[in-house]
Amino acid sequence: MARVARRPRFIFFGGKGGVGKTTCAAAAAVRAATEGARVLVVSTDPAHSLADALELELGAEARPVRDVAGELQAAELDADKALTRWLREREDAIRTIANRGTYFDEEDIDRFLSLSFPGVDELVGLIELMRLSRSRPLDVVVVDTAPTGHTLRLLEMPDTLLRLSQVLDDMHAKHRFLASSLGGTWRGDFADDAIAEIEREATALRQVLGDPARSSFTWVTLPEEMSVRESEDGVGEITALGVRVDVVVVNRVCPAPDRACPMCSPRADAEWRWRRHIADTFDDRTLLEVPARPTEPCGPAALLELAGSVRYLDARRPRAAPDRGAIEDAPTAVTFAQAASPIAATVRLAFYGGKGGVGKTTVAAASAIELAEARPNDRVLCLSTDPAHSLGDAIGVDLGGEVRKLPGGPRNLELRELDAAHAWEVERERYRRGIDDLFSSIFRGRMDASFDRAVLEDLLDLAPPGIDELLALVTLLDALLGSEEPSAAEAALAVKPVKRRKTRAKAAQPERYDLVVVDTAPTGHTLRLLALPEKALEWVHALMSIILKYRDIVGLGEFASDLTRFARRLRRLMELLCDPVRSAFVIVTRPAALPALETERLAKELRHLRVPVAAIVANAVTSPSCARCSEAALAERPILDRLERLAFRAARTPRLITAPAVFPGPRGIDELRLWRDGWSERGVRAR
């Protein structure tokens, strides 16, 4: 008998970067297909690694996964193509609405529709998921999401669509009013139908997400403090969006070592305390755990084996391992030269980036301390642009979005976690005041001004999907070029140090730093940030063209000069990003299969963007001790060899630096300094 097609159930896998979301999602998909379900697994992370986990080349359209005893298909979302497809289906209506409701002509509308912008992944992710799920009979759709901050924006997408429909409706309201005034009545046409369709689509998406029979969320975490703390916040925020979190998976649980081990023994004991905390905190959800493995599972067979090892969370204390002496067959540790900093004294902008969970924040924090001490006459800012911040946790200081000094640290070092939500509120308020000024002067007395005002105020609620990257860009401009006169928009987002210089009745000016160390978001969103200056410059040119074209209507005023100044600063930043003397990118990774593959792709993209790579840091390199550590150290060797070869291809001055695995992870200035002293340089060769 033929199976009856029904609406599929969506299972989202999410969590902090690097906790193993992709592996867990792929393993769950393989197991469900093996048990007889028709399954589609999709990655919405802009830095895809689903193909690496499945050992299969993937694209935007679903394709079968080989070597699975069942129906399993997989895809990696292509956001740009998805947005182009969505816009193409509604382009005529959007053009018509813009033509009727604004002063723009066809040329103006073409210019803006052709521009790209950050945040496309979050804007169209759910729409593309629904399209893929409708293209074939399915029982389950497993979704491998981006790290926490960007997953939250993906789940907020139905509300963004509703706001978009409201903006378009307000644009069209002026045309309806004028048509009714002249003709006595208005009959809806295809433009009204398009607005209603977007509203229906948003409502349907929200209903799917809020229906426990259609959608659920599986949160993946590690039994470690930083991961568990983010889990508490993340699960609460997802639940507040109306999405049910059914399952919490504790991944990579360290087994009790076979003998006393300086790494595994304290780790197993500390993990037990956090597993017990998870059991108490999430006692109303299904709690599962996955044992740690010396190597990452790749391919359907290994993923199915991993899925078979999943068990209910066991919060019992592990037994202490006996001290049975050294392991005779342990691999010999490799001797490295002590690593000097890869950041030259001329560098003004240093990025630390890589796959989520590889230790970018810890590496960046330790490096910032070292650089500030080595450059005592320079002002140094360590800035986190990741929406799911952990810089304050690593450094042991509650930053709370403000610039802070590091107690006991170098006096010339300051720290900041960019609070994008607060900064956007500041910018929205400034924009709102500008609308009030505009309509109290230029538009006074016009009969259709109320419609124009409604549209402009609606736009305030359409926060751009890539708001984190946009505000990070402005913050970088402020920090690096603070001595220049800022625009009003930039001044609203200025870096404000703890000690401010006194000025006479002047707005606070951004402070200029000699060196900015950037702790970035995971790979996909970091690449989005690096590509943004060029895209922002395209938007500035488009806006300037509009202003000049309609200067008789809106005037020029300060906004035009603000844009000119902003464009000049963008060009300076673009020059800086590509300058190997003043800019450097340090790729942070781990000696494991999936991080190494993503590192290779990141190095390729950085070459394409002409961003100079200073070094690759292989973090959490295992030293042989117990049987498990010895097996892991042996498995890491070929990956370290591969990373060394990549470093010689990717970096201007070849450097592969290794940072040792320690437990617990370094926290606070003293531990970070001690850990940094243990970094080594691998494969030092004659230059």
XYZ file of C-alpha atoms in Angstrom:
687
model
C 0.000 0.000 0.000
C 1.314 3.449 -0.940
C 2.265 5.695 1.945
C 0.079 8.741 2.470
C 2.004 12.000 2.376
C 1.530 14.158 5.454
C 2.908 17.367 6.776
C 6.462 16.797 8.083
C 7.638 17.497 11.599
C 10.487 20.034 11.933
C 13.214 19.313 14.507
C 15.673 22.179 14.995
C 19.116 21.496 16.463
C 20.824 24.511 18.018
C 23.188 25.742 20.689
C 26.450 27.565 21.289
C 29.033 27.362 18.512
C 31.190 24.255 18.610
C 28.989 22.079 20.818
C 28.392 19.553 18.015
C 25.032 20.701 16.589
C 25.856 19.538 13.073
C 27.078 16.110 14.170
C 24.068 15.550 16.432
C 21.622 16.737 13.750
C 23.212 14.517 11.095
C 23.263 11.513 13.465
C 19.584 12.032 14.356
C 18.676 12.254 10.656
C 20.586 9.061 9.767
C 18.976 7.170 12.643
C 15.432 8.353 11.794
C 15.892 7.340 8.150
C 17.302 3.947 9.185
C 14.218 3.387 11.354
C 11.906 3.980 8.371
C 11.120 7.707 8.302
C 11.423 9.836 5.167
C 13.933 12.459 6.281
C 15.389 15.709 4.976
C 18.316 17.287 6.855
C 19.108 20.946 6.040
C 21.847 23.288 7.220
C 20.927 26.972 7.646
C 24.382 27.961 8.951
C 26.168 30.221 6.403
C 29.383 28.320 7.220
C 28.049 24.878 6.341
C 29.683 21.715 7.691
C 26.797 19.287 7.147
C 28.440 18.003 3.956
C 31.634 17.324 5.929
C 29.715 15.345 8.566
C 27.890 13.260 5.924
C 30.982 13.007 3.692
C 28.875 14.065 0.749
C 28.964 17.042 -1.598
C 25.796 19.100 -1.015
C 24.053 22.041 -2.636
C 20.929 24.169 -2.273
C 18.653 21.433 -3.613
C 18.153 18.218 -1.659
C 20.007 15.141 -2.815
C 20.021 11.530 -1.545
C 22.557 10.493 1.079
C 24.359 7.314 0.110
C 24.955 4.313 2.359
C 21.860 4.875 4.483
C 19.305 2.083 4.937
C 16.325 4.360 4.351
C 15.138 7.582 2.684
C 17.490 10.417 3.663
C 18.112 13.574 1.666
C 20.287 16.557 2.572
C 20.795 20.180 1.509
C 22.759 23.263 2.533
C 20.767 26.485 2.229
C 21.978 29.033 -0.337
C 20.573 32.265 1.084
C 21.342 34.511 -1.875
C 19.639 32.183 -4.359
C 16.680 31.735 -2.013
C 16.188 35.491 -1.646
C 16.496 36.021 -5.408
C 13.820 33.362 -5.966
C 11.497 34.886 -3.338
C 11.900 38.424 -4.687
C 11.477 37.344 -8.297
C 8.026 35.925 -7.516
C 6.953 39.265 -5.967
C 9.076 41.741 -7.896
C 6.290 43.232 -10.029
C 4.135 43.882 -6.976
C 7.014 45.404 -4.947
C 7.950 47.651 -7.878
C 4.369 48.793 -8.256
C 3.954 49.518 -4.545
C 7.245 51.455 -4.413
C 6.260 53.377 -7.523
C 2.866 54.301 -6.088
C 3.953 54.983 -2.519
C 7.318 56.759 -2.867
C 9.036 59.375 -5.005
C 11.254 56.708 -6.566
C 11.140 55.990 -10.290
C 12.002 52.721 -12.034
C 15.727 53.521 -12.046
C 15.752 54.165 -8.280
C 13.838 50.970 -7.536
C 16.142 48.914 -9.791
C 19.146 50.299 -7.954
C 17.905 49.209 -4.526
C 16.559 45.815 -5.619
C 19.986 44.953 -7.044
C 21.850 45.721 -3.804
C 22.901 42.945 -1.458
C 22.811 43.185 2.313
C 23.896 41.133 5.331
C 21.572 38.794 7.178
C 20.013 37.074 4.160
C 20.451 33.703 5.905
C 18.104 34.670 8.726
C 15.696 36.558 6.447
C 14.854 33.700 4.089
C 15.888 30.627 6.082
C 12.429 29.516 7.205
C 10.864 30.305 3.830
C 13.457 28.125 2.103
C 12.928 25.324 4.634
C 9.214 25.302 3.844
C 9.880 25.270 0.112
C 12.244 22.305 0.412
C 9.837 20.428 2.699
C 7.000 20.809 0.156
C 9.067 19.482 -2.748
C 8.811 15.811 -1.697
C 6.880 13.522 0.702
C 8.574 13.744 4.096
C 8.007 12.658 7.682
C 10.799 14.635 9.371
C 12.867 17.729 8.523
C 16.006 18.001 10.685
C 17.445 21.542 10.751
C 21.104 22.191 11.595
C 21.145 25.852 12.656
C 23.770 28.572 13.109
C 25.026 29.426 16.634
C 22.621 30.895 19.184
C 22.352 34.598 18.324
C 21.694 33.993 14.646
C 19.315 31.083 15.317
C 17.174 33.390 17.447
C 16.946 35.804 14.515
C 15.983 32.925 12.215
C 13.098 32.016 14.538
C 12.016 35.690 14.712
C 11.684 35.769 10.925
C 7.836 35.455 10.861
C 7.610 38.714 12.839
C 10.037 40.364 10.399
C 7.828 39.271 7.496
C 4.757 40.692 9.242
C 6.536 44.032 9.686
C 7.520 43.982 6.017
C 3.896 43.446 4.982
C 2.921 46.398 7.205
C 5.507 48.671 5.552
C 4.303 47.689 2.080
C 0.682 48.160 3.163
C 1.417 51.659 4.481
C 3.228 52.517 1.241
C 0.189 51.421 -0.701
C -2.236 53.227 1.612
C -1.361 56.606 0.094
C -2.188 55.325 -3.386
C -5.488 53.870 -2.170
C -6.370 57.169 -0.526
C -5.586 59.233 -3.600
C -7.383 56.790 -5.930
C -10.463 56.819 -3.690
C -10.406 60.612 -3.495
C -10.293 60.976 -7.266
C -12.401 57.986 -8.334
C -14.690 57.538 -5.368
C -13.701 53.935 -4.630
C -10.747 51.569 -4.645
C -10.689 47.985 -5.792
C -7.781 45.879 -4.659
C -5.379 44.618 -7.315
C -2.348 42.328 -7.538
C -0.302 44.639 -5.281
C -2.808 44.215 -2.449
C -2.826 40.472 -3.105
C 0.987 40.348 -2.728
C 0.820 42.182 0.612
C -1.841 39.788 1.869
C 0.200 36.807 0.675
C 3.286 37.937 2.642
C 1.109 38.384 5.723
C -0.397 34.904 5.284
C 3.065 33.408 4.812
C 4.300 35.017 8.037
C 1.243 33.814 9.955
C 1.628 30.276 8.615
C 5.315 30.159 9.584
C 4.530 31.331 13.104
C 1.794 28.680 13.410
C 4.203 25.917 12.328
C 6.850 27.047 14.829
C 4.322 27.308 17.644
C 2.620 23.951 17.025
C 4.259 21.188 19.144
C 2.932 18.619 16.691
C 4.803 20.317 13.822
C 7.967 21.772 15.390
C 10.313 21.214 18.287
C 13.787 22.313 19.276
C 16.642 20.112 20.462
C 19.245 22.100 22.370
C 22.820 20.774 22.268
C 25.280 21.721 24.990
C 28.520 20.627 26.626
C 28.949 19.875 30.337
C 31.028 23.041 30.784
C 30.229 26.324 32.505
C 30.206 28.702 29.505
C 28.126 26.330 27.405
C 25.637 25.630 30.215
C 25.224 29.340 31.032
C 24.425 30.092 27.391
C 22.024 27.140 27.380
C 20.026 28.633 30.244
C 19.632 31.920 28.359
C 19.125 30.354 24.933
C 16.439 27.865 25.947
C 14.559 30.658 27.724
C 14.686 32.940 24.675
C 13.571 30.199 22.286
C 10.683 29.286 24.570
C 9.680 32.972 24.722
C 9.404 32.930 20.913
C 6.766 30.195 21.225
C 9.006 27.340 20.080
C 8.975 24.244 22.267
C 12.351 22.925 23.498
C 11.676 19.217 24.010
C 15.160 17.784 24.343
C 18.496 18.881 25.814
C 21.499 16.884 24.598
C 24.706 16.953 26.642
C 27.395 16.174 24.084
C 30.981 14.918 24.459
C 30.650 13.583 27.991
C 34.112 12.490 29.098
C 34.213 8.898 30.348
C 36.072 8.106 33.527
C 39.731 7.540 32.537
C 41.322 4.108 32.863
C 43.988 5.625 35.093
C 44.681 8.920 36.832
C 45.041 11.557 34.092
C 45.887 15.254 34.605
C 43.378 16.139 31.874
C 40.568 13.585 32.052
C 40.333 13.062 35.823
C 39.470 16.672 36.773
C 37.400 17.010 33.603
C 35.201 14.013 34.411
C 34.683 15.310 37.946
C 33.819 18.871 36.810
C 31.525 17.583 34.052
C 29.597 15.569 36.629
C 28.806 18.789 38.535
C 27.529 20.503 35.363
C 25.533 17.441 34.300
C 23.871 17.493 37.704
C 23.189 21.223 37.239
C 21.606 20.510 33.828
C 19.448 17.780 35.366
C 18.156 20.237 37.986
C 17.685 23.163 35.565
C 15.947 21.301 32.720
C 14.135 18.627 34.719
C 10.922 19.149 32.704
C 12.587 18.129 29.416
C 14.029 14.954 27.976
C 17.727 14.914 28.887
C 20.178 12.868 26.816
C 23.948 12.549 26.784
C 26.481 11.496 24.175
C 29.864 10.080 25.229
C 33.000 11.810 23.964
C 35.038 10.114 21.262
C 38.713 10.494 20.426
C 37.835 11.381 16.804
C 34.827 13.094 15.242
C 32.346 10.747 13.546
C 32.032 11.411 9.811
C 29.960 9.479 7.307
C 26.601 7.691 7.738
C 28.043 4.572 9.401
C 29.940 6.516 12.070
C 26.970 8.831 12.626
C 24.610 5.883 13.092
C 27.047 4.387 15.602
C 27.099 7.741 17.448
C 23.281 7.837 17.499
C 23.297 4.352 18.988
C 25.517 5.517 21.853
C 23.029 8.181 23.004
C 21.625 7.494 26.463
C 19.574 9.256 29.097
C 21.528 11.738 31.173
C 23.341 10.045 34.049
C 24.054 12.520 36.849
C 25.815 10.001 39.074
C 29.345 10.859 40.167
C 32.016 9.005 38.135
C 34.334 6.606 39.935
C 37.865 7.855 40.536
C 40.405 6.175 38.285
C 43.299 4.321 39.887
C 46.817 5.660 39.397
C 48.494 2.886 37.392
C 51.511 4.836 36.207
C 52.518 5.931 32.733
C 51.221 4.241 29.600
C 53.945 2.296 27.862
C 52.570 2.676 24.343
C 51.759 6.397 24.620
C 52.927 8.427 21.619
C 55.904 10.632 22.301
C 55.096 14.308 22.629
C 56.462 16.483 19.822
C 58.855 19.227 20.893
C 58.024 22.634 19.464
C 59.691 26.008 19.582
C 57.989 28.545 21.867
C 55.621 30.681 19.793
C 56.121 34.396 19.389
C 53.117 36.570 18.599
C 52.117 36.510 14.906
C 50.865 40.114 15.189
C 53.493 42.616 14.025
C 54.050 45.934 15.778
C 52.623 47.781 12.762
C 49.231 46.021 12.882
C 46.231 48.177 13.818
C 43.431 45.654 13.263
C 43.707 41.980 14.290
C 40.853 39.507 13.750
C 40.611 36.157 15.527
C 38.107 33.900 13.786
C 37.124 30.355 12.949
C 34.488 27.696 13.478
C 32.291 27.984 16.550
C 33.638 26.301 19.661
C 37.319 26.212 18.686
C 38.295 28.741 21.367
C 38.417 32.003 19.396
C 37.457 34.080 22.415
C 40.051 32.563 24.735
C 42.801 32.883 22.110
C 41.797 36.487 21.348
C 41.698 37.429 25.051
C 45.116 35.896 25.771
C 46.557 37.586 22.671
C 45.084 40.984 23.580
C 46.770 40.846 27.002
C 50.087 39.884 25.421
C 49.851 42.571 22.726
C 48.930 45.303 25.208
C 51.929 44.381 27.363
C 54.231 44.330 24.326
C 52.929 47.729 23.113
C 52.636 49.780 26.344
C 52.421 53.108 24.529
C 49.494 52.025 22.348
C 45.817 52.089 23.286
C 44.421 48.582 22.723
C 40.752 47.571 22.486
C 39.632 43.939 22.600
C 36.185 43.931 20.985
C 33.721 41.032 20.795
C 31.365 41.186 17.795
C 29.755 37.786 18.454
C 26.073 38.267 19.447
C 26.502 35.346 21.881
C 29.316 36.967 23.835
C 31.780 35.056 26.011
C 34.663 37.562 26.195
C 33.609 38.687 29.676
C 33.447 35.054 30.817
C 36.929 34.292 29.470
C 38.490 37.409 30.938
C 36.604 37.167 34.238
C 34.947 40.609 33.980
C 31.259 41.500 33.660
C 31.335 43.752 30.581
C 27.614 44.337 30.051
C 28.043 46.151 26.736
C 30.268 48.900 28.171
C 33.990 49.504 27.782
C 35.858 48.146 30.789
C 39.396 48.008 32.085
C 40.853 44.621 33.048
C 41.583 44.514 36.792
C 45.237 43.606 37.220
C 45.791 43.808 33.478
C 47.707 46.237 31.282
C 46.580 49.839 31.834
C 46.425 50.444 28.072
C 43.963 47.574 27.441
C 40.185 48.042 27.299
C 37.482 45.453 26.639
C 34.030 45.637 25.094
C 31.231 43.281 24.090
C 29.176 45.001 21.399
C 25.543 45.244 22.530
C 23.850 45.324 19.132
C 20.305 45.498 20.510
C 21.067 48.574 22.643
C 23.070 50.269 19.889
C 20.217 49.722 17.430
C 17.749 51.268 19.893
C 20.001 54.333 20.141
C 20.121 54.585 16.360
C 16.338 54.107 16.039
C 15.691 56.924 18.484
C 18.024 59.231 16.565
C 16.249 58.317 13.342
C 12.834 58.911 14.956
C 13.892 62.419 15.973
C 15.067 63.031 12.426
C 11.621 62.057 11.095
C 9.975 64.487 13.508
C 12.258 67.304 12.351
C 11.667 66.459 8.698
C 7.883 66.497 8.940
C 7.765 69.610 11.093
C 9.592 71.604 8.411
C 9.787 70.356 4.813
C 6.517 68.359 4.730
C 4.359 70.760 6.759
C 0.865 71.198 5.272
C 1.047 68.475 2.632
C -2.129 66.370 2.388
C -0.272 63.056 1.953
C 2.430 63.675 4.567
C 0.767 61.384 7.102
C 1.231 58.419 4.757
C 4.918 59.236 4.152
C 5.457 59.552 7.870
C 3.797 56.191 8.575
C 6.103 54.471 6.076
C 9.231 56.038 7.551
C 8.195 55.112 11.088
C 7.402 51.557 9.991
C 10.939 51.242 8.652
C 12.226 51.768 12.189
C 10.774 48.385 13.106
C 12.538 46.613 10.250
C 15.899 46.086 11.939
C 18.230 44.759 9.227
C 18.845 41.010 9.640
C 22.608 41.582 9.757
C 22.360 44.245 12.459
C 25.264 42.715 14.436
C 27.615 43.038 11.480
C 26.373 46.526 10.575
C 26.922 47.847 14.082
C 30.268 46.044 14.376
C 31.357 47.830 11.210
C 30.431 51.249 12.613
C 32.137 50.407 15.914
C 35.343 49.444 14.098
C 35.255 52.728 12.194
C 34.859 54.608 15.469
C 37.642 52.741 17.236
C 40.169 52.991 14.401
C 39.322 56.458 13.032
C 37.961 58.075 16.176
C 40.054 61.212 15.792
C 38.142 62.129 12.629
C 34.887 64.026 12.829
C 32.109 61.376 13.025
C 28.722 61.474 11.393
C 25.605 61.728 13.548
C 24.880 58.045 12.962
C 28.374 57.012 13.993
C 28.420 59.263 17.044
C 25.281 57.533 18.318
C 27.183 54.225 18.378
C 30.512 55.599 19.557
C 32.812 53.641 21.823
C 32.642 55.426 25.181
C 35.589 54.570 27.460
C 35.227 54.511 31.222
C 37.321 57.684 31.611
C 36.135 60.348 29.209
C 37.869 63.591 28.423
C 35.982 66.712 29.347
C 34.600 68.752 26.467
C 32.643 71.964 26.321
C 29.028 71.128 25.523
C 30.030 68.796 22.697
C 28.673 65.342 21.884
C 30.855 62.473 23.037
C 33.427 61.746 20.352
C 34.599 58.229 19.536
C 37.994 57.437 21.057
C 40.753 56.340 18.702
C 42.680 53.138 19.424
C 46.086 52.167 18.060
C 45.171 48.482 17.939
C 41.785 46.733 17.856
C 41.707 42.990 18.579
C 38.418 41.533 17.332
C 36.868 38.406 18.829
C 34.527 37.479 15.982
C 31.340 35.486 15.501
C 31.703 32.015 13.898
C 32.997 31.737 10.340
C 29.952 32.531 8.174
C 29.079 35.711 10.020
C 32.711 36.850 10.205
C 33.008 36.581 6.433
C 29.783 38.592 6.217
C 31.400 41.324 8.335
C 34.577 41.413 6.214
C 32.540 41.734 2.993
C 30.302 44.418 4.480
C 32.404 47.588 3.898
C 32.175 47.145 0.130
C 28.445 46.423 0.318
C 27.864 49.377 2.644
C 29.679 51.620 0.186
C 27.289 50.467 -2.560
C 24.358 51.495 -0.339
C 25.941 54.890 0.346
C 26.388 55.515 -3.385
C 22.772 54.507 -4.036
C 21.495 56.828 -1.289
C 23.640 59.704 -2.543
C 22.245 59.240 -6.051
C 18.702 59.411 -4.668
C 19.439 62.486 -2.539
C 21.005 64.360 -5.449
C 18.142 63.374 -7.715
C 15.466 64.564 -5.275
C 17.355 67.411 -3.618
C 14.650 69.888 -4.646
C 12.109 67.843 -2.628
C 14.058 66.694 0.421
C 16.980 69.115 0.380
C 20.563 68.091 1.084
C 21.150 69.058 4.698
C 23.490 67.270 7.072
C 22.480 63.780 5.967
C 24.277 64.163 2.617
C 27.473 65.339 4.292
C 27.149 62.476 6.800
C 27.001 60.000 3.923
C 30.013 61.564 2.210
C 32.046 61.374 5.399
C 30.897 57.800 6.048
C 31.898 56.766 2.498
C 35.382 58.213 3.003
C 35.788 56.255 6.237
C 34.532 53.048 4.596
C 37.178 53.386 1.880
C 39.870 53.811 4.523
C 38.661 50.694 6.336
C 38.626 48.702 3.081
C 42.228 49.748 2.429
C 43.185 48.772 5.978
C 41.566 45.326 5.764
C 43.715 44.380 2.768
C 46.969 45.888 4.057
C 49.303 43.117 5.343
C 51.352 45.678 7.268
C 48.424 47.105 9.278
C 45.917 44.233 9.305
C 46.090 40.569 10.309
C 43.716 37.617 10.568
C 44.514 34.745 12.913
C 42.529 31.601 12.091
C 41.692 29.602 15.217
C 40.864 25.911 14.844
C 41.114 22.531 16.561
C 43.020 19.447 15.357
C 39.793 17.644 14.436
C 38.199 16.730 11.108
C 35.291 19.199 10.814
C 37.158 22.279 12.161
C 40.110 21.521 9.845
C 37.859 21.341 6.773
C 36.164 24.627 7.698
C 39.594 26.195 8.276
C 40.581 25.336 4.701
C 37.419 26.981 3.355
C 37.935 30.044 5.558
C 41.530 30.464 4.342
C 40.287 30.293 0.741
C 37.600 32.935 1.362
C 40.103 35.227 3.083
C 42.392 34.998 0.038
C 39.404 35.932 -2.139
C 38.673 38.956 0.097
C 42.415 39.815 0.105
C 42.488 39.785 3.912
C 46.023 38.852 5.083
C 46.361 35.735 7.252
C 49.057 36.032 9.920
C 48.862 32.533 11.405
C 46.751 29.499 12.191
C 46.325 28.596 15.859
C 45.509 24.930 16.490
C 43.834 25.065 19.875
C 43.222 22.293 22.437
C 46.044 20.036 21.265
C 46.030 16.875 23.391
C 49.033 15.617 25.366
C 49.203 11.818 25.781
C 48.398 10.568 29.270
C 45.567 8.069 29.774
C 44.479 5.648 27.048
C 41.862 8.062 25.717
C 44.260 11.052 25.603
C 46.912 8.939 23.897
C 44.445 7.789 21.251
C 43.283 11.387 20.690
C 46.873 12.697 20.433
C 47.674 10.023 17.838
C 44.568 10.947 15.802
C 45.481 14.661 15.905
C 48.926 14.236 14.331
C 47.870 13.918 10.652
C 45.461 16.843 11.071
C 48.243 19.009 12.517
C 50.400 18.039 9.516
C 47.558 19.091 7.222
C 47.143 22.418 9.056
C 50.888 23.043 8.826
C 50.769 22.635 5.043
C 47.754 24.956 4.909
C 49.581 27.574 6.991
C 52.430 27.665 4.491
C 49.957 28.189 1.663
C 47.625 30.657 3.380
C 49.821 32.905 5.479
C 52.137 35.657 4.314
C 54.670 34.519 6.889
C 54.001 30.794 7.471
C 53.015 30.115 11.083
C 51.216 27.226 12.733
C 50.883 27.792 16.466
C 49.615 25.124 18.835
C 47.836 25.833 22.130
C 47.597 22.995 24.660
C 44.348 21.445 25.837
C 43.855 22.300 29.518
C 41.067 21.636 31.954
C 39.399 23.645 33.184
C 39.826 26.206 30.426
C 41.850 29.302 31.335
C 39.797 32.087 32.874
C 41.040 35.420 34.164
C 44.273 37.246 33.460
C 46.660 34.999 35.402
C 45.406 31.753 33.851
C 45.328 33.287 30.370
C 48.943 34.450 30.715
C 50.073 31.036 31.940
C 48.210 29.263 29.150
C 49.658 31.658 26.532
C 53.181 30.838 27.746
C 52.487 27.235 26.752
C 51.825 28.024 23.079
C 54.321 26.510 20.646
C 55.215 26.947 17.013
C 55.073 23.842 14.871
C 57.080 23.199 11.758
C 59.462 26.150 12.062
C 61.431 26.272 8.839
C 63.906 28.585 7.192
C 62.066 31.553 5.747
